[in-house]
């Protein structure tokens, strides 16, 4: 997930969930999931709880509120690599990073991961300058990959 996860539509999953957030719960039964955001860590924790996916992910990672944290924002792979390390992933090439911005795709590439571009209402017509491994419109599509 990416920085703008909290801007999606509300759903039947709960008053603050997205219509596809329950896909994360399904995926968490098979995969270890992490969330990496350019937002500050406290904001990431708040949004995960607010949107109802905090129980579906093993690691939540946001930047530290420091100059160094700011400099390590995506497309720098630092926080992705930290998360992979915490999830005990030995080969980043066997991982997928899902994001809704071009910087997410660049960060995934810089970390040696495949990137999936998630189209939402705010980026539906965006033109990409790089080719993602996957382009999806719903997190449910991840269950079919």
Tab-separated table of C-alpha atoms in Angstrom:
chain	number	residue	atom	x	y	z
A	1	UNK	CA	0.000	0.000	0.000
A	2	UNK	CA	1.045	3.512	-0.502
A	3	UNK	CA	0.724	6.970	0.957
A	4	UNK	CA	-2.749	7.689	-0.327
A	5	UNK	CA	-4.381	4.536	0.964
A	6	UNK	CA	-6.625	6.604	3.215
A	7	UNK	CA	-8.175	8.506	0.317
A	8	UNK	CA	-10.167	5.596	-1.101
A	9	UNK	CA	-13.883	5.011	-0.916
A	10	UNK	CA	-15.552	3.682	2.236
A	11	UNK	CA	-17.066	0.234	2.052
A	12	UNK	CA	-19.166	-2.472	3.584
A	13	UNK	CA	-16.014	-3.821	5.279
A	14	UNK	CA	-16.584	-1.226	7.975
A	15	UNK	CA	-17.155	2.466	8.331
A	16	UNK	CA	-13.516	3.255	7.574
A	17	UNK	CA	-12.444	0.323	5.415
A	18	UNK	CA	-11.965	0.199	1.680
A	19	UNK	CA	-14.029	-2.064	-0.514
A	20	UNK	CA	-10.983	-4.283	-1.057
A	21	UNK	CA	-9.273	-4.183	2.365
A	22	UNK	CA	-10.526	-7.654	3.239
A	23	UNK	CA	-8.278	-8.967	0.453
A	24	UNK	CA	-5.369	-8.190	2.771
A	25	UNK	CA	-6.858	-10.462	5.404
A	26	UNK	CA	-7.177	-13.250	2.836
A	27	UNK	CA	-3.614	-12.707	1.626
A	28	UNK	CA	-2.239	-12.631	5.175
A	29	UNK	CA	-3.270	-16.266	5.573
A	30	UNK	CA	-0.719	-17.190	2.901
A	31	UNK	CA	1.816	-14.348	2.857
A	32	UNK	CA	3.574	-12.132	5.365
A	33	UNK	CA	2.429	-8.614	4.530
A	34	UNK	CA	4.038	-5.282	5.270
A	35	UNK	CA	3.084	-1.673	4.663
A	36	UNK	CA	5.726	0.915	3.788
A	37	UNK	CA	4.800	4.567	3.451
A	38	UNK	CA	6.515	7.928	3.053
A	39	UNK	CA	4.242	9.200	5.821
A	40	UNK	CA	5.571	9.334	9.359
A	41	UNK	CA	5.393	6.064	11.245
A	42	UNK	CA	2.735	7.269	13.711
A	43	UNK	CA	0.541	8.293	10.771
A	44	UNK	CA	0.955	4.874	9.152
A	45	UNK	CA	-0.131	3.164	12.366
A	46	UNK	CA	-3.126	5.491	12.681
A	47	UNK	CA	-4.250	4.942	9.080
A	48	UNK	CA	-3.854	1.155	9.334
A	49	UNK	CA	-6.076	1.134	12.417
A	50	UNK	CA	-8.527	3.682	10.956
A	51	UNK	CA	-8.853	1.827	7.658
A	52	UNK	CA	-9.099	-1.549	9.355
A	53	UNK	CA	-6.099	-3.411	7.962
A	54	UNK	CA	-3.753	-3.250	10.963
A	55	UNK	CA	-4.570	-6.845	11.895
A	56	UNK	CA	-3.764	-8.104	8.388
A	57	UNK	CA	-0.139	-6.964	8.185
A	58	UNK	CA	2.938	-8.158	10.046
A	59	UNK	CA	4.975	-4.961	9.669
A	60	UNK	CA	3.964	-1.307	9.431
A	61	UNK	CA	6.751	1.048	8.405
A	62	UNK	CA	6.731	4.803	8.032
A	63	UNK	CA	9.571	7.261	7.989
A	64	UNK	CA	11.118	8.652	11.123
A	65	UNK	CA	10.397	12.343	11.859
A	66	UNK	CA	13.991	13.361	11.141
A	67	UNK	CA	15.980	14.832	8.271
A	68	UNK	CA	17.413	11.360	7.670
A	69	UNK	CA	13.888	9.903	7.540
A	70	UNK	CA	12.866	12.564	5.036
A	71	UNK	CA	15.907	11.822	2.877
A	72	UNK	CA	15.077	8.093	2.896
A	73	UNK	CA	11.614	8.495	1.372
A	74	UNK	CA	10.728	6.430	-1.664
A	75	UNK	CA	12.139	5.996	-4.257
A	76	UNK	CA	14.980	5.305	-1.801
A	77	UNK	CA	14.571	1.590	-1.001
A	78	UNK	CA	15.719	1.937	2.626
A	79	UNK	CA	12.348	1.378	4.321
A	80	UNK	CA	11.372	-1.395	1.907
A	81	UNK	CA	14.637	-3.203	2.610
A	82	UNK	CA	14.172	-2.756	6.379
A	83	UNK	CA	10.703	-4.241	6.090
A	84	UNK	CA	11.915	-7.192	4.019
A	85	UNK	CA	14.589	-7.777	6.631
A	86	UNK	CA	12.022	-7.731	9.442
A	87	UNK	CA	9.870	-10.181	7.472
A	88	UNK	CA	12.956	-12.429	7.024
A	89	UNK	CA	12.779	-12.225	3.226
A	90	UNK	CA	16.106	-13.390	1.788
A	91	UNK	CA	15.348	-12.684	-1.874
A	92	UNK	CA	13.570	-9.371	-2.608
A	93	UNK	CA	12.923	-10.652	-6.138
A	94	UNK	CA	10.326	-13.018	-4.675
A	95	UNK	CA	8.411	-10.083	-3.175
A	96	UNK	CA	5.854	-7.685	-4.565
A	97	UNK	CA	5.422	-4.044	-3.587
A	98	UNK	CA	2.030	-2.521	-4.316
A	99	UNK	CA	1.786	1.234	-4.671
A	100	UNK	CA	-0.260	3.988	-6.209
A	101	UNK	CA	2.570	6.311	-7.250
A	102	UNK	CA	5.428	6.136	-9.695
A	103	UNK	CA	7.862	6.576	-6.785
A	104	UNK	CA	6.501	3.295	-5.383
A	105	UNK	CA	7.449	1.493	-8.579
A	106	UNK	CA	10.902	3.093	-8.509
A	107	UNK	CA	11.404	2.104	-4.856
A	108	UNK	CA	10.392	-1.480	-5.628
A	109	UNK	CA	12.845	-1.597	-8.525
A	110	UNK	CA	15.592	-0.054	-6.365
A	111	UNK	CA	14.967	-2.742	-3.727
A	112	UNK	CA	15.044	-5.552	-6.302
A	113	UNK	CA	11.308	-6.223	-5.975
A	114	UNK	CA	8.527	-6.428	-8.523
A	115	UNK	CA	6.108	-3.528	-8.412
A	116	UNK	CA	2.337	-3.552	-8.823
A	117	UNK	CA	0.649	-0.264	-9.659
A	118	UNK	CA	-2.695	0.181	-7.911
A	119	UNK	CA	-5.087	2.426	-9.801
A	120	UNK	CA	-7.481	4.343	-7.565
A	121	UNK	CA	-9.730	7.325	-8.242
A	122	UNK	CA	-6.878	9.806	-7.652
A	123	UNK	CA	-4.529	8.194	-10.213
A	124	UNK	CA	-6.905	6.507	-12.631
A	125	UNK	CA	-5.650	8.522	-15.620
A	126	UNK	CA	-1.988	8.800	-14.625
A	127	UNK	CA	0.559	8.024	-17.324
A	128	UNK	CA	3.470	5.923	-16.112
A	129	UNK	CA	7.038	6.316	-17.334
A	130	UNK	CA	7.997	2.797	-16.208
A	131	UNK	CA	6.301	-0.537	-16.674
A	132	UNK	CA	5.032	-2.209	-13.516
A	133	UNK	CA	5.126	-5.990	-13.225
A	134	UNK	CA	1.359	-5.749	-12.633
A	135	UNK	CA	-1.283	-3.082	-12.934
A	136	UNK	CA	-4.348	-3.608	-10.763
A	137	UNK	CA	-7.508	-1.731	-9.858
A	138	UNK	CA	-8.329	-3.648	-6.689
A	139	UNK	CA	-6.369	-5.386	-3.967
A	140	UNK	CA	-8.543	-8.423	-4.695
A	141	UNK	CA	-6.594	-8.855	-7.930
A	142	UNK	CA	-3.549	-9.754	-5.810
A	143	UNK	CA	-5.272	-12.983	-4.779
A	144	UNK	CA	-5.193	-14.063	-8.433
A	145	UNK	CA	-1.488	-13.420	-9.089
